[in-house]
PDB file of C-alpha atoms and ligand atoms in Angstrom:
ATOM      1  CA  MET A   8     103.232 123.875 128.775  1.00  0.00           C
ATOM      2  CA  ALA A   9     100.427 125.580 130.681  1.00  0.00           C
ATOM      3  CA  LYS A  10      97.076 124.129 129.692  1.00  0.00           C
ATOM      4  CA  ASN A  11      95.357 127.479 129.796  1.00  0.00           C
ATOM      5  CA  ILE A  12      95.376 129.908 126.882  1.00  0.00           C
ATOM      6  CA  ILE A  13      94.989 132.955 129.110  1.00  0.00           C
ATOM      7  CA  SER A  14      97.998 132.110 131.291  1.00  0.00           C
ATOM      8  CA  LEU A  15      99.979 131.262 128.148  1.00  0.00           C
ATOM      9  CA  ILE A  16      99.235 134.736 126.771  1.00  0.00           C
ATOM     10  CA  LYS A  17     100.283 136.280 130.088  1.00  0.00           C
ATOM     11  CA  GLU A  18     103.572 134.345 129.983  1.00  0.00           C
ATOM     12  CA  ASN A  19     104.331 135.046 126.302  1.00  0.00           C
ATOM     13  CA  GLY A  20     102.674 138.380 125.554  1.00  0.00           C
ATOM     14  CA  ILE A  21     101.554 137.130 122.169  1.00  0.00           C
ATOM     15  CA  ILE A  22     100.519 133.658 121.015  1.00  0.00           C
ATOM     16  CA  LEU A  23     100.913 132.299 117.502  1.00  0.00           C
ATOM     17  CA  GLY A  24      98.076 130.118 116.299  1.00  0.00           C
ATOM     18  CA  ASP A  25      97.896 128.091 113.118  1.00  0.00           C
ATOM     19  CA  GLY A  26      96.692 128.603 109.603  1.00  0.00           C
ATOM     20  CA  GLY A  27      93.741 127.905 107.413  1.00  0.00           C
ATOM     21  CA  TYR A  28      92.806 124.260 107.102  1.00  0.00           C
ATOM     22  CA  LEU A  29      89.883 123.994 104.711  1.00  0.00           C
ATOM     23  CA  ILE A  30      91.256 125.988 101.767  1.00  0.00           C
ATOM     24  CA  GLU A  31      94.660 124.308 102.053  1.00  0.00           C
ATOM     25  CA  LEU A  32      93.108 120.829 102.239  1.00  0.00           C
ATOM     26  CA  GLU A  33      90.831 121.728  99.324  1.00  0.00           C
ATOM     27  CA  ARG A  34      93.928 122.589  97.308  1.00  0.00           C
ATOM     28  CA  ARG A  35      95.434 119.239  98.276  1.00  0.00           C
ATOM     29  CA  GLY A  36      92.293 117.447  97.107  1.00  0.00           C
ATOM     30  CA  TYR A  37      90.810 116.365 100.431  1.00  0.00           C
ATOM     31  CA  VAL A  38      88.026 118.918 100.938  1.00  0.00           C
ATOM     32  CA  ASP A  39      85.117 119.609  98.586  1.00  0.00           C
ATOM     33  CA  SER A  40      84.507 123.284  97.781  1.00  0.00           C
ATOM     34  CA  GLY A  41      81.232 122.435  96.028  1.00  0.00           C
ATOM     35  CA  SER A  42      82.132 124.645  93.069  1.00  0.00           C
ATOM     36  CA  GLU A  43      81.555 121.883  90.542  1.00  0.00           C
ATOM     37  CA  ARG A  44      77.925 121.579  91.665  1.00  0.00           C
ATOM     38  CA  GLU A  45      76.748 125.036  92.623  1.00  0.00           C
ATOM     39  CA  LYS A  46      77.584 128.629  93.440  1.00  0.00           C
ATOM     40  CA  VAL A  47      79.777 128.744  96.536  1.00  0.00           C
ATOM     41  CA  GLY A  48      79.772 131.431  99.220  1.00  0.00           C
ATOM     42  CA  THR A  49      76.076 132.173  99.511  1.00  0.00           C
ATOM     43  CA  GLY A  50      75.471 130.046 102.613  1.00  0.00           C
ATOM     44  CA  ARG A  51      72.608 128.418 100.733  1.00  0.00           C
ATOM     45  CA  GLY A  52      74.286 125.482  99.079  1.00  0.00           C
ATOM     46  CA  SER A  53      74.856 121.888 100.057  1.00  0.00           C
ATOM     47  CA  GLY A  54      77.719 120.946 102.310  1.00  0.00           C
ATOM     48  CA  GLN A  55      80.559 123.019 100.933  1.00  0.00           C
ATOM     49  CA  PHE A  56      83.913 123.050 102.740  1.00  0.00           C
ATOM     50  CA  THR A  57      82.852 120.519 105.404  1.00  0.00           C
ATOM     51  CA  PRO A  58      85.547 118.713 107.446  1.00  0.00           C
ATOM     52  CA  GLU A  59      84.871 115.005 106.807  1.00  0.00           C
ATOM     53  CA  VAL A  60      88.571 114.749 105.944  1.00  0.00           C
ATOM     54  CA  ALA A  61      89.024 114.064 109.684  1.00  0.00           C
ATOM     55  CA  ILE A  62      87.538 110.586 109.237  1.00  0.00           C
ATOM     56  CA  GLU A  63      88.117 109.977 105.524  1.00  0.00           C
ATOM     57  CA  HIS A  64      91.762 111.032 105.192  1.00  0.00           C
ATOM     58  CA  PRO A  65      93.077 111.449 108.727  1.00  0.00           C
ATOM     59  CA  GLU A  66      96.672 111.212 107.530  1.00  0.00           C
ATOM     60  CA  ALA A  67      96.194 114.346 105.406  1.00  0.00           C
ATOM     61  CA  LEU A  68      94.848 116.341 108.337  1.00  0.00           C
ATOM     62  CA  ARG A  69      97.545 114.996 110.658  1.00  0.00           C
ATOM     63  CA  GLU A  70     100.217 116.094 108.190  1.00  0.00           C
ATOM     64  CA  LEU A  71      98.871 119.663 107.969  1.00  0.00           C
ATOM     65  CA  HIS A  72      98.751 119.890 111.776  1.00  0.00           C
ATOM     66  CA  ARG A  73     102.363 118.685 111.840  1.00  0.00           C
ATOM     67  CA  GLU A  74     103.401 121.364 109.342  1.00  0.00           C
ATOM     68  CA  PHE A  75     101.798 124.132 111.411  1.00  0.00           C
ATOM     69  CA  LEU A  76     103.354 122.846 114.631  1.00  0.00           C
ATOM     70  CA  LYS A  77     106.779 122.661 113.017  1.00  0.00           C
ATOM     71  CA  ALA A  78     106.310 126.220 111.708  1.00  0.00           C
ATOM     72  CA  GLY A  79     105.778 127.553 115.228  1.00  0.00           C
ATOM     73  CA  SER A  80     102.069 127.249 116.063  1.00  0.00           C
ATOM     74  CA  GLN A  81     101.444 127.275 119.808  1.00  0.00           C
ATOM     75  CA  VAL A  82      97.788 126.350 119.301  1.00  0.00           C
ATOM     76  CA  LEU A  83      96.373 123.786 116.899  1.00  0.00           C
ATOM     77  CA  GLN A  84      92.724 124.150 115.994  1.00  0.00           C
ATOM     78  CA  ALA A  85      90.799 120.924 115.681  1.00  0.00           C
ATOM     79  CA  LEU A  86      89.258 120.958 112.212  1.00  0.00           C
ATOM     80  CA  THR A  87      85.679 121.218 113.441  1.00  0.00           C
ATOM     81  CA  PHE A  88      84.745 124.279 111.388  1.00  0.00           C
ATOM     82  CA  PHE A  89      81.319 123.744 109.749  1.00  0.00           C
ATOM     83  CA  ALA A  90      80.885 120.542 111.802  1.00  0.00           C
ATOM     84  CA  THR A  91      77.431 121.089 113.252  1.00  0.00           C
ATOM     85  CA  ARG A  92      74.999 118.268 112.546  1.00  0.00           C
ATOM     86  CA  GLU A  93      72.929 120.426 110.197  1.00  0.00           C
ATOM     87  CA  LYS A  94      75.846 121.511 107.998  1.00  0.00           C
ATOM     88  CA  LEU A  95      77.284 117.991 107.913  1.00  0.00           C
ATOM     89  CA  THR A  96      73.850 116.650 106.963  1.00  0.00           C
ATOM     90  CA  ARG A  97      73.885 118.911 103.912  1.00  0.00           C
ATOM     91  CA  SER A  98      77.104 117.243 102.749  1.00  0.00           C
ATOM     92  CA  GLY A  99      75.820 113.750 103.568  1.00  0.00           C
ATOM     93  CA  TYR A 100      77.790 113.279 106.797  1.00  0.00           C
ATOM     94  CA  GLY A 101      75.176 114.123 109.428  1.00  0.00           C
ATOM     95  CA  ALA A 102      75.270 110.619 110.925  1.00  0.00           C
ATOM     96  CA  GLN A 103      79.033 111.023 111.424  1.00  0.00           C
ATOM     97  CA  THR A 104      78.765 114.273 113.415  1.00  0.00           C
ATOM     98  CA  GLU A 105      80.104 112.717 116.631  1.00  0.00           C
ATOM     99  CA  ALA A 106      82.825 110.782 114.805  1.00  0.00           C
ATOM    100  CA  ILE A 107      84.062 113.815 112.841  1.00  0.00           C
ATOM    101  CA  ASN A 108      84.233 116.114 115.862  1.00  0.00           C
ATOM    102  CA  GLN A 109      85.909 113.446 118.010  1.00  0.00           C
ATOM    103  CA  ALA A 110      88.415 112.455 115.326  1.00  0.00           C
ATOM    104  CA  ALA A 111      89.336 116.068 114.610  1.00  0.00           C
ATOM    105  CA  VAL A 112      90.175 116.731 118.271  1.00  0.00           C
ATOM    106  CA  ARG A 113      92.040 113.428 118.631  1.00  0.00           C
ATOM    107  CA  LEU A 114      94.202 114.075 115.543  1.00  0.00           C
ATOM    108  CA  ALA A 115      95.153 117.568 116.686  1.00  0.00           C
ATOM    109  CA  ARG A 116      96.004 116.240 120.145  1.00  0.00           C
ATOM    110  CA  GLU A 117      98.090 113.374 118.751  1.00  0.00           C
ATOM    111  CA  VAL A 118     100.219 115.813 116.776  1.00  0.00           C
ATOM    112  CA  ALA A 119     100.437 118.497 119.465  1.00  0.00           C
ATOM    113  CA  GLY A 120     101.473 116.223 122.317  1.00  0.00           C
ATOM    114  CA  ASN A 121     102.428 118.699 125.025  1.00  0.00           C
ATOM    115  CA  GLN A 122     103.834 121.249 122.543  1.00  0.00           C
ATOM    116  CA  ALA A 123     100.620 123.119 121.712  1.00  0.00           C
ATOM    117  CA  LEU A 124      97.148 123.749 123.074  1.00  0.00           C
ATOM    118  CA  ILE A 125      94.119 122.344 121.255  1.00  0.00           C
ATOM    119  CA  ALA A 126      91.250 124.649 120.374  1.00  0.00           C
ATOM    120  CA  GLY A 127      87.842 123.453 119.295  1.00  0.00           C
ATOM    121  CA  SER A 128      86.646 125.503 116.332  1.00  0.00           C
ATOM    122  CA  VAL A 129      82.988 126.527 116.264  1.00  0.00           C
ATOM    123  CA  SER A 130      81.704 128.531 113.307  1.00  0.00           C
ATOM    124  CA  ARG A 131      78.477 130.157 112.154  1.00  0.00           C
ATOM    125  CA  THR A 132      75.814 127.633 111.207  1.00  0.00           C
ATOM    126  CA  GLN A 133      74.660 129.371 107.978  1.00  0.00           C
ATOM    127  CA  LEU A 134      71.068 128.934 109.223  1.00  0.00           C
ATOM    128  CA  PHE A 135      70.822 132.642 109.967  1.00  0.00           C
ATOM    129  CA  GLU A 136      71.920 133.407 106.403  1.00  0.00           C
ATOM    130  CA  ARG A 137      69.259 131.101 104.999  1.00  0.00           C
ATOM    131  CA  GLU A 138      66.373 131.566 107.407  1.00  0.00           C
ATOM    132  CA  GLY A 139      67.097 134.708 109.429  1.00  0.00           C
ATOM    133  CA  PRO A 140      66.715 135.161 113.192  1.00  0.00           C
ATOM    134  CA  SER A 141      63.777 132.720 113.328  1.00  0.00           C
ATOM    135  CA  ALA A 142      66.457 129.997 113.243  1.00  0.00           C
ATOM    136  CA  ALA A 143      67.789 131.066 116.657  1.00  0.00           C
ATOM    137  CA  GLY A 144      66.387 128.110 118.584  1.00  0.00           C
ATOM    138  CA  GLN A 145      67.745 125.554 116.152  1.00  0.00           C
ATOM    139  CA  VAL A 146      71.104 127.337 116.062  1.00  0.00           C
ATOM    140  CA  ARG A 147      71.299 127.124 119.857  1.00  0.00           C
ATOM    141  CA  ASP A 148      70.574 123.376 119.811  1.00  0.00           C
ATOM    142  CA  LEU A 149      73.173 122.727 117.086  1.00  0.00           C
ATOM    143  CA  LEU A 150      75.914 124.763 118.758  1.00  0.00           C
ATOM    144  CA  ASN A 151      75.157 123.268 122.170  1.00  0.00           C
ATOM    145  CA  GLU A 152      75.542 119.794 120.705  1.00  0.00           C
ATOM    146  CA  GLN A 153      78.819 120.582 118.977  1.00  0.00           C
ATOM    147  CA  ILE A 154      80.348 122.332 121.977  1.00  0.00           C
ATOM    148  CA  ARG A 155      79.419 119.357 124.173  1.00  0.00           C
ATOM    149  CA  LEU A 156      81.155 117.033 121.683  1.00  0.00           C
ATOM    150  CA  LEU A 157      84.273 119.210 121.653  1.00  0.00           C
ATOM    151  CA  GLN A 158      84.398 119.441 125.428  1.00  0.00           C
ATOM    152  CA  ASN A 159      83.958 115.677 125.818  1.00  0.00           C
ATOM    153  CA  ALA A 160      86.737 115.132 123.272  1.00  0.00           C
ATOM    154  CA  GLY A 161      89.049 117.177 125.500  1.00  0.00           C
ATOM    155  CA  VAL A 162      89.736 120.545 123.846  1.00  0.00           C
ATOM    156  CA  ASP A 163      91.688 123.062 125.954  1.00  0.00           C
ATOM    157  CA  PHE A 164      89.576 126.047 124.889  1.00  0.00           C
ATOM    158  CA  LEU A 165      87.084 127.159 122.252  1.00  0.00           C
ATOM    159  CA  ILE A 166      87.525 129.427 119.238  1.00  0.00           C
ATOM    160  CA  LEU A 167      84.190 130.794 118.014  1.00  0.00           C
ATOM    161  CA  GLU A 168      85.067 132.123 114.586  1.00  0.00           C
ATOM    162  CA  THR A 169      83.829 133.435 111.254  1.00  0.00           C
ATOM    163  CA  PHE A 170      80.483 134.650 112.545  1.00  0.00           C
ATOM    164  CA  PHE A 171      78.979 137.299 110.254  1.00  0.00           C
ATOM    165  CA  ARG A 172      76.166 138.229 112.656  1.00  0.00           C
ATOM    166  CA  LEU A 173      76.563 139.375 116.234  1.00  0.00           C
ATOM    167  CA  ASP A 174      73.191 137.900 117.257  1.00  0.00           C
ATOM    168  CA  GLU A 175      74.349 134.423 116.197  1.00  0.00           C
ATOM    169  CA  MET A 176      77.719 134.939 117.924  1.00  0.00           C
ATOM    170  CA  LEU A 177      75.947 135.829 121.159  1.00  0.00           C
ATOM    171  CA  ILE A 178      74.005 132.551 121.005  1.00  0.00           C
ATOM    172  CA  ALA A 179      77.300 130.702 120.478  1.00  0.00           C
ATOM    173  CA  LEU A 180      78.805 132.541 123.439  1.00  0.00           C
ATOM    174  CA  ASP A 181      75.864 131.517 125.613  1.00  0.00           C
ATOM    175  CA  CYS A 182      76.449 127.869 124.694  1.00  0.00           C
ATOM    176  CA  ALA A 183      80.223 128.155 125.108  1.00  0.00           C
ATOM    177  CA  ARG A 184      80.007 129.864 128.485  1.00  0.00           C
ATOM    178  CA  ALA A 185      78.026 126.936 129.855  1.00  0.00           C
ATOM    179  CA  SER A 186      81.022 124.676 129.109  1.00  0.00           C
ATOM    180  CA  GLY A 187      83.288 126.589 131.483  1.00  0.00           C
ATOM    181  CA  LEU A 188      86.087 126.501 128.868  1.00  0.00           C
ATOM    182  CA  ALA A 189      88.086 129.626 127.991  1.00  0.00           C
ATOM    183  CA  ILE A 190      86.650 131.348 124.915  1.00  0.00           C
ATOM    184  CA  MET A 191      88.136 133.288 122.026  1.00  0.00           C
ATOM    185  CA  ALA A 192      85.481 134.894 119.799  1.00  0.00           C
ATOM    186  CA  THR A 193      86.213 136.446 116.413  1.00  0.00           C
ATOM    187  CA  MET A 194      83.771 137.985 113.954  1.00  0.00           C
ATOM    188  CA  SER A 195      84.216 138.103 110.185  1.00  0.00           C
ATOM    189  CA  PHE A 196      83.229 141.293 108.450  1.00  0.00           C
ATOM    190  CA  ARG A 197      81.265 140.715 105.236  1.00  0.00           C
ATOM    191  CA  PRO A 198      80.222 142.448 103.092  1.00  0.00           C
ATOM    192  CA  ARG A 199      81.372 145.662 104.848  1.00  0.00           C
ATOM    193  CA  LEU A 200      84.398 146.380 107.021  1.00  0.00           C
ATOM    194  CA  THR A 201      82.512 148.819 109.208  1.00  0.00           C
ATOM    195  CA  GLU A 202      79.752 146.580 110.508  1.00  0.00           C
ATOM    196  CA  SER A 203      78.710 142.984 111.039  1.00  0.00           C
ATOM    197  CA  SER A 204      76.077 141.720 108.632  1.00  0.00           C
ATOM    198  CA  ASP A 205      73.434 142.490 111.275  1.00  0.00           C
ATOM    199  CA  GLY A 206      74.652 146.071 111.558  1.00  0.00           C
ATOM    200  CA  HIS A 207      77.033 146.329 114.542  1.00  0.00           C
ATOM    201  CA  SER A 208      80.371 148.130 114.446  1.00  0.00           C
ATOM    202  CA  PRO A 209      83.561 146.281 115.392  1.00  0.00           C
ATOM    203  CA  ALA A 210      83.621 148.277 118.650  1.00  0.00           C
ATOM    204  CA  VAL A 211      80.093 147.233 119.577  1.00  0.00           C
ATOM    205  CA  CYS A 212      80.860 143.623 118.634  1.00  0.00           C
ATOM    206  CA  ALA A 213      83.990 143.609 120.815  1.00  0.00           C
ATOM    207  CA  LEU A 214      82.166 145.006 123.842  1.00  0.00           C
ATOM    208  CA  ALA A 215      79.238 142.635 123.420  1.00  0.00           C
ATOM    209  CA  MET A 216      81.458 139.562 123.006  1.00  0.00           C
ATOM    210  CA  ALA A 217      83.539 140.483 126.051  1.00  0.00           C
ATOM    211  CA  GLN A 218      80.437 141.105 128.101  1.00  0.00           C
ATOM    212  CA  ALA A 219      79.066 137.734 126.996  1.00  0.00           C
ATOM    213  CA  GLY A 220      82.085 135.930 128.395  1.00  0.00           C
ATOM    214  CA  ALA A 221      84.775 135.865 125.697  1.00  0.00           C
ATOM    215  CA  GLN A 222      88.227 136.380 127.236  1.00  0.00           C
ATOM    216  CA  ILE A 223      89.745 137.090 123.807  1.00  0.00           C
ATOM    217  CA  VAL A 224      87.859 138.918 121.036  1.00  0.00           C
ATOM    218  CA  GLY A 225      88.757 139.955 117.515  1.00  0.00           C
ATOM    219  CA  ALA A 226      88.332 139.316 113.808  1.00  0.00           C
ATOM    220  CA  ASN A 227      89.272 136.498 111.451  1.00  0.00           C
ATOM    221  CA  CYS A 228      89.016 135.543 107.789  1.00  0.00           C
ATOM    222  CA  GLU A 229      87.697 137.525 104.772  1.00  0.00           C
ATOM    223  CA  GLN A 230      90.395 140.265 104.762  1.00  0.00           C
ATOM    224  CA  GLU A 231      94.131 140.410 104.318  1.00  0.00           C
ATOM    225  CA  PRO A 232      96.231 141.868 107.160  1.00  0.00           C
ATOM    226  CA  ARG A 233      96.137 145.497 106.048  1.00  0.00           C
ATOM    227  CA  ARG A 234      92.325 145.525 105.968  1.00  0.00           C
ATOM    228  CA  ILE A 235      91.753 143.489 109.132  1.00  0.00           C
ATOM    229  CA  LEU A 236      94.139 145.568 111.278  1.00  0.00           C
ATOM    230  CA  PRO A 237      91.883 148.671 111.426  1.00  0.00           C
ATOM    231  CA  ILE A 238      88.983 146.429 112.513  1.00  0.00           C
ATOM    232  CA  VAL A 239      90.863 144.934 115.450  1.00  0.00           C
ATOM    233  CA  ARG A 240      92.346 148.320 116.357  1.00  0.00           C
ATOM    234  CA  GLU A 241      88.802 149.656 116.728  1.00  0.00           C
ATOM    235  CA  MET A 242      87.981 146.659 118.959  1.00  0.00           C
ATOM    236  CA  HIS A 243      91.138 147.164 120.999  1.00  0.00           C
ATOM    237  CA  THR A 244      90.298 150.801 121.681  1.00  0.00           C
ATOM    238  CA  ALA A 245      86.702 150.002 122.605  1.00  0.00           C
ATOM    239  CA  ALA A 246      87.095 147.019 124.897  1.00  0.00           C
ATOM    240  CA  ASP A 247      89.451 146.251 127.765  1.00  0.00           C
ATOM    241  CA  VAL A 248      89.972 142.648 126.683  1.00  0.00           C
ATOM    242  CA  LEU A 249      92.607 140.494 124.950  1.00  0.00           C
ATOM    243  CA  ILE A 250      92.564 140.902 121.157  1.00  0.00           C
ATOM    244  CA  ALA A 251      92.964 138.335 118.353  1.00  0.00           C
ATOM    245  CA  ALA A 252      93.443 138.699 114.604  1.00  0.00           C
ATOM    246  CA  GLN A 253      93.577 135.865 112.076  1.00  0.00           C
ATOM    247  CA  PRO A 254      93.528 137.379 108.577  1.00  0.00           C
ATOM    248  CA  ALA A 255      93.084 135.611 105.269  1.00  0.00           C
ATOM    249  CA  ALA A 256      95.863 135.619 102.672  1.00  0.00           C
ATOM    250  CA  PHE A 257      93.938 137.057  99.730  1.00  0.00           C
ATOM    251  CA  ARG A 258      94.081 140.567  98.331  1.00  0.00           C
ATOM    252  CA  THR A 259      90.635 142.165  98.468  1.00  0.00           C
ATOM    253  CA  THR A 260      89.488 145.456  96.945  1.00  0.00           C
ATOM    254  CA  GLU A 261      87.787 148.661  98.092  1.00  0.00           C
ATOM    255  CA  GLU A 262      84.608 147.577  96.295  1.00  0.00           C
ATOM    256  CA  THR A 263      84.719 143.993  97.610  1.00  0.00           C
ATOM    257  CA  PRO A 264      86.693 143.902 100.872  1.00  0.00           C
ATOM    258  CA  CYS A 265      85.906 140.236 101.596  1.00  0.00           C
ATOM    259  CA  PHE A 266      87.454 137.427  99.593  1.00  0.00           C
ATOM    260  CA  THR A 267      84.465 135.063  99.615  1.00  0.00           C
ATOM    261  CA  ARG A 268      82.529 137.666  97.599  1.00  0.00           C
ATOM    262  CA  MET A 269      85.253 138.114  95.005  1.00  0.00           C
ATOM    263  CA  PRO A 270      84.838 136.473  91.580  1.00  0.00           C
ATOM    264  CA  GLN A 271      88.035 134.475  92.220  1.00  0.00           C
ATOM    265  CA  PHE A 272      86.392 132.527  95.057  1.00  0.00           C
ATOM    266  CA  PRO A 273      86.852 129.598  95.202  1.00  0.00           C
ATOM    267  CA  ASP A 274      88.582 128.338  92.063  1.00  0.00           C
ATOM    268  CA  GLN A 275      90.909 131.200  91.136  1.00  0.00           C
ATOM    269  CA  LEU A 276      92.137 132.301  94.530  1.00  0.00           C
ATOM    270  CA  GLU A 277      95.728 131.694  93.481  1.00  0.00           C
ATOM    271  CA  THR A 278      95.480 134.912  91.458  1.00  0.00           C
ATOM    272  CA  ALA A 279      94.661 136.891  94.641  1.00  0.00           C
ATOM    273  CA  GLN A 280      97.200 135.259  96.956  1.00  0.00           C
ATOM    274  CA  ILE A 281      99.346 137.678  98.960  1.00  0.00           C
ATOM    275  CA  SER A 282     102.867 136.943 100.069  1.00  0.00           C
ATOM    276  CA  ARG A 283     104.058 135.566 103.356  1.00  0.00           C
ATOM    277  CA  GLN A 284     106.095 138.756 103.789  1.00  0.00           C
ATOM    278  CA  GLU A 285     102.863 140.658 104.456  1.00  0.00           C
ATOM    279  CA  PHE A 286     102.216 138.250 107.326  1.00  0.00           C
ATOM    280  CA  LEU A 287     105.705 138.754 108.711  1.00  0.00           C
ATOM    281  CA  ASP A 288     105.033 142.512 108.770  1.00  0.00           C
ATOM    282  CA  PHE A 289     101.578 141.908 110.232  1.00  0.00           C
ATOM    283  CA  ALA A 290     103.030 139.836 113.076  1.00  0.00           C
ATOM    284  CA  ARG A 291     105.580 142.520 113.885  1.00  0.00           C
ATOM    285  CA  THR A 292     102.846 145.177 113.960  1.00  0.00           C
ATOM    286  CA  ALA A 293     100.536 142.984 116.018  1.00  0.00           C
ATOM    287  CA  ARG A 294     103.194 142.441 118.641  1.00  0.00           C
ATOM    288  CA  ALA A 295     103.995 146.160 118.814  1.00  0.00           C
ATOM    289  CA  GLU A 296     100.291 146.970 119.217  1.00  0.00           C
ATOM    290  CA  GLU A 297      99.823 144.388 121.975  1.00  0.00           C
ATOM    291  CA  ILE A 298      97.501 142.118 120.071  1.00  0.00           C
ATOM    292  CA  SER A 299      97.467 138.903 122.107  1.00  0.00           C
ATOM    293  CA  TYR A 300      96.715 136.192 119.564  1.00  0.00           C
ATOM    294  CA  ILE A 301      97.600 136.024 115.876  1.00  0.00           C
ATOM    295  CA  GLY A 302      97.316 133.351 113.254  1.00  0.00           C
ATOM    296  CA  GLY A 303      96.282 132.882 109.673  1.00  0.00           C
ATOM    297  CA  CYS A 304      92.931 131.983 108.190  1.00  0.00           C
ATOM    298  CA  CYS A 305      92.056 130.983 104.640  1.00  0.00           C
ATOM    299  CA  GLY A 306      95.009 130.887 102.263  1.00  0.00           C
ATOM    300  CA  CYS A 307      97.668 130.561 104.976  1.00  0.00           C
ATOM    301  CA  ASN A 308      99.745 127.424 104.835  1.00  0.00           C
ATOM    302  CA  ALA A 309     102.753 126.697 107.038  1.00  0.00           C
ATOM    303  CA  ALA A 310     104.982 129.153 105.158  1.00  0.00           C
ATOM    304  CA  TYR A 311     102.784 131.979 106.444  1.00  0.00           C
ATOM    305  CA  ILE A 312     102.955 130.700 110.019  1.00  0.00           C
ATOM    306  CA  ARG A 313     106.741 130.482 109.770  1.00  0.00           C
ATOM    307  CA  ALA A 314     106.825 134.074 108.519  1.00  0.00           C
ATOM    308  CA  MET A 315     104.652 135.214 111.429  1.00  0.00           C
ATOM    309  CA  ALA A 316     106.920 133.412 113.890  1.00  0.00           C
ATOM    310  CA  ARG A 317     109.816 135.409 112.446  1.00  0.00           C
ATOM    311  CA  GLY A 318     107.801 138.629 112.691  1.00  0.00           C
ATOM    312  CA  VAL A 319     107.006 138.015 116.354  1.00  0.00           C
ATOM    313  CA  ALA A 320     110.641 137.238 117.117  1.00  0.00           C
ATOM    314  CA  ALA A 321     111.923 140.275 115.191  1.00  0.00           C
ATOM    315  CA  GLU A 322     109.897 142.720 117.253  1.00  0.00           C
ATOM    316  CA  SER A 323     111.093 141.343 120.575  1.00  0.00           C
ATOM    317  CA  GLN A 324     114.783 141.809 119.770  1.00  0.00           C
TER     318      GLN A 324
HETATM  319 ZN1   ZN B 415      89.053 131.837 106.674  1.00  0.00          ZN
END
């Protein structure tokens, strides 16, 4: 397999990624949502949804990687979401920052062998949500450190994901560009579909991310396929760049079009779960609309990836 995500997209037309790790591992009992201690989803709490499972229960993470690979994933994301030193410190794992990032990449690589590429996942720090733009310098230091760890651990490319603010994403892109690795960058739209939380439309975000060095841009998390598709369509029209979409598997509403703001988050999400069939249809649509990279985010286990693999195959017949 080519070791380059861009050439893989050129060969295949569309690439199928993997699904959501943290919510699935929370359901299996290996990740702490924090809901028994505090209100979750504000960005202000202690270390909620952090990925220490990579060192505490590596067999559980390995198994989920295996399930995604078997379902058809061509990329496995190392579970390094929320693994900056600051976020891990809030959950009591700051001293294990190197170990968690290294273990997460190693586990993904062990499972993938030469069957899938390995992406390092880099997410928003939550410092902007708590402290505002004055945190920019600290954010840069934290992201630089994590990206260096991921590169040293041997990731094939980087996925910068689930950024609510474009200004924070542009800092992440600066840090990522310095690594020389290929970059996919996807924003998450909360609380509105029409703009990032610092006020930029999907079109403006797409152009800015492409200009800042992302080879693939798009949206992930927060919305189900039917609400995320218009966002990435706007990006696709605006920017001459490869497009990615990794929706969540929860039904949102007109009033609250982002699942982490719904009252069901995080302990009653089962009541908002959408079916894998919607992901099969999404994959078929994505292929027809020349979206280059699809996968699932929160709420998507291997059944959803299998459905998307079928959707991709159906369109090409
Ligand atoms: Zn998600």
